[in-house]
Amino acid sequence: MSANHALPDFVKLPYVIQHDGMDYRLFTFSFTCPDGRIFGSYFYALDHQDAKQLCEAIKKTIHLDGQIKLSIDVDASTLIFEEKPRTH
């Protein structure tokens, strides 16, 4: 990729994806920081109950991998991070 190639400032996502014969739907979540800022993101889940369980898992296991600098291969979910992600 050339240095002057502009990356898009958005990501297109399908509302439903299929994996192992099951339909996963796109859900959003948000959270409030101690200073009052509100942020959000998304994930795929089977249904509302599965999404709630994923939120609980995120709360218990979240860690920061680093800032995404460049997406190399979206289909393979390969990303370059500013910092190296945890290895365990």
PDB file of C-alpha atoms in Angstrom:
ATOM      1  CA  MET A   1       0.000   0.000   0.000  1.00  0.00           C
ATOM      2  CA  SER A   2       1.423   3.363  -0.940  1.00  0.00           C
ATOM      3  CA  ALA A   3       1.948   6.042   1.691  1.00  0.00           C
ATOM      4  CA  ASN A   4      -0.517   8.394   0.002  1.00  0.00           C
ATOM      5  CA  HIS A   5      -3.351   5.841  -0.194  1.00  0.00           C
ATOM      6  CA  ALA A   6      -6.232   7.130   1.931  1.00  0.00           C
ATOM      7  CA  LEU A   7      -7.971   4.618   4.157  1.00  0.00           C
ATOM      8  CA  PRO A   8     -11.749   4.930   4.554  1.00  0.00           C
ATOM      9  CA  ASP A   9     -12.966   6.364   7.851  1.00  0.00           C
ATOM     10  CA  PHE A  10     -15.736   3.785   8.161  1.00  0.00           C
ATOM     11  CA  VAL A  11     -16.250   0.029   8.105  1.00  0.00           C
ATOM     12  CA  LYS A  12     -19.124  -1.641   6.247  1.00  0.00           C
ATOM     13  CA  LEU A  13     -20.643  -4.554   8.158  1.00  0.00           C
ATOM     14  CA  PRO A  14     -23.398  -6.988   7.197  1.00  0.00           C
ATOM     15  CA  TYR A  15     -26.385  -7.093   9.576  1.00  0.00           C
ATOM     16  CA  VAL A  16     -26.340 -10.901   9.575  1.00  0.00           C
ATOM     17  CA  ILE A  17     -23.472 -13.319   9.025  1.00  0.00           C
ATOM     18  CA  GLN A  18     -23.598 -17.093   8.855  1.00  0.00           C
ATOM     19  CA  HIS A  19     -21.110 -19.310  10.645  1.00  0.00           C
ATOM     20  CA  ASP A  20     -21.402 -23.078  11.020  1.00  0.00           C
ATOM     21  CA  GLY A  21     -24.966 -22.892   9.669  1.00  0.00           C
ATOM     22  CA  MET A  22     -26.101 -20.356  12.280  1.00  0.00           C
ATOM     23  CA  ASP A  23     -27.183 -16.749  11.766  1.00  0.00           C
ATOM     24  CA  TYR A  24     -25.314 -14.177  13.855  1.00  0.00           C
ATOM     25  CA  ARG A  25     -26.863 -10.727  14.070  1.00  0.00           C
ATOM     26  CA  LEU A  26     -25.142  -7.411  14.643  1.00  0.00           C
ATOM     27  CA  PHE A  27     -25.641  -5.939  18.140  1.00  0.00           C
ATOM     28  CA  THR A  28     -24.323  -2.685  19.548  1.00  0.00           C
ATOM     29  CA  PHE A  29     -23.297  -1.881  23.100  1.00  0.00           C
ATOM     30  CA  SER A  30     -22.254   1.283  24.897  1.00  0.00           C
ATOM     31  CA  PHE A  31     -20.546   2.187  28.136  1.00  0.00           C
ATOM     32  CA  THR A  32     -19.930   5.311  30.186  1.00  0.00           C
ATOM     33  CA  CYS A  33     -16.453   6.294  31.372  1.00  0.00           C
ATOM     34  CA  PRO A  34     -15.902   7.702  34.876  1.00  0.00           C
ATOM     35  CA  ASP A  35     -15.563  11.184  33.324  1.00  0.00           C
ATOM     36  CA  GLY A  36     -18.979  10.874  31.665  1.00  0.00           C
ATOM     37  CA  ARG A  37     -17.855  10.153  28.089  1.00  0.00           C
ATOM     38  CA  ILE A  38     -19.999   7.550  26.324  1.00  0.00           C
ATOM     39  CA  PHE A  39     -18.488   5.106  23.851  1.00  0.00           C
ATOM     40  CA  GLY A  40     -19.843   2.132  21.953  1.00  0.00           C
ATOM     41  CA  SER A  41     -18.942  -0.715  19.689  1.00  0.00           C
ATOM     42  CA  TYR A  42     -20.543  -3.819  18.178  1.00  0.00           C
ATOM     43  CA  PHE A  43     -20.347  -7.594  17.955  1.00  0.00           C
ATOM     44  CA  TYR A  44     -22.256 -10.458  16.391  1.00  0.00           C
ATOM     45  CA  ALA A  45     -24.467 -12.702  18.514  1.00  0.00           C
ATOM     46  CA  LEU A  46     -27.097 -15.351  17.941  1.00  0.00           C
ATOM     47  CA  ASP A  47     -29.846 -13.472  19.787  1.00  0.00           C
ATOM     48  CA  HIS A  48     -30.459 -10.990  22.609  1.00  0.00           C
ATOM     49  CA  GLN A  49     -29.616 -13.529  25.340  1.00  0.00           C
ATOM     50  CA  ASP A  50     -26.361 -14.484  23.625  1.00  0.00           C
ATOM     51  CA  ALA A  51     -25.517 -10.768  23.296  1.00  0.00           C
ATOM     52  CA  LYS A  52     -26.111 -10.250  27.039  1.00  0.00           C
ATOM     53  CA  GLN A  53     -23.788 -13.178  27.821  1.00  0.00           C
ATOM     54  CA  LEU A  54     -21.127 -11.720  25.525  1.00  0.00           C
ATOM     55  CA  CYS A  55     -21.374  -8.374  27.360  1.00  0.00           C
ATOM     56  CA  GLU A  56     -20.781 -10.182  30.665  1.00  0.00           C
ATOM     57  CA  ALA A  57     -17.790 -11.999  29.180  1.00  0.00           C
ATOM     58  CA  ILE A  58     -16.381  -8.703  27.901  1.00  0.00           C
ATOM     59  CA  LYS A  59     -16.711  -7.126  31.351  1.00  0.00           C
ATOM     60  CA  LYS A  60     -14.783 -10.007  32.920  1.00  0.00           C
ATOM     61  CA  THR A  61     -12.047 -10.517  30.336  1.00  0.00           C
ATOM     62  CA  ILE A  62     -11.398  -7.264  28.452  1.00  0.00           C
ATOM     63  CA  HIS A  63      -7.842  -6.063  27.808  1.00  0.00           C
ATOM     64  CA  LEU A  64      -6.329  -3.493  25.451  1.00  0.00           C
ATOM     65  CA  ASP A  65      -4.345  -4.875  22.511  1.00  0.00           C
ATOM     66  CA  GLY A  66      -3.273  -1.532  21.054  1.00  0.00           C
ATOM     67  CA  GLN A  67      -4.300   1.050  18.478  1.00  0.00           C
ATOM     68  CA  ILE A  68      -5.194  -0.253  15.023  1.00  0.00           C
ATOM     69  CA  LYS A  69      -2.873   1.394  12.537  1.00  0.00           C
ATOM     70  CA  LEU A  70      -3.704  -0.445   9.338  1.00  0.00           C
ATOM     71  CA  SER A  71      -6.019  -3.227   8.269  1.00  0.00           C
ATOM     72  CA  ILE A  72      -4.092  -5.619   6.025  1.00  0.00           C
ATOM     73  CA  ASP A  73      -6.598  -8.347   5.213  1.00  0.00           C
ATOM     74  CA  VAL A  74     -10.141  -7.754   6.406  1.00  0.00           C
ATOM     75  CA  ASP A  75     -11.302 -11.194   5.227  1.00  0.00           C
ATOM     76  CA  ALA A  76      -8.680 -12.855   7.439  1.00  0.00           C
ATOM     77  CA  SER A  77      -9.162 -10.319  10.254  1.00  0.00           C
ATOM     78  CA  THR A  78      -5.444  -9.516  10.202  1.00  0.00           C
ATOM     79  CA  LEU A  79      -4.589  -6.171  11.761  1.00  0.00           C
ATOM     80  CA  ILE A  80      -1.408  -4.267  12.505  1.00  0.00           C
ATOM     81  CA  PHE A  81      -1.344  -2.815  16.017  1.00  0.00           C
ATOM     82  CA  GLU A  82       0.737   0.035  17.337  1.00  0.00           C
ATOM     83  CA  GLU A  83       1.618  -2.233  20.240  1.00  0.00           C
ATOM     84  CA  LYS A  84       1.946  -6.000  20.201  1.00  0.00           C
ATOM     85  CA  PRO A  85      -1.217  -7.781  21.407  1.00  0.00           C
ATOM     86  CA  ARG A  86      -1.098 -10.044  24.431  1.00  0.00           C
ATOM     87  CA  THR A  87       0.001 -13.547  23.514  1.00  0.00           C
ATOM     88  CA  HIS A  88      -1.951 -15.606  26.034  1.00  0.00           C
TER      89      HIS A  88
END
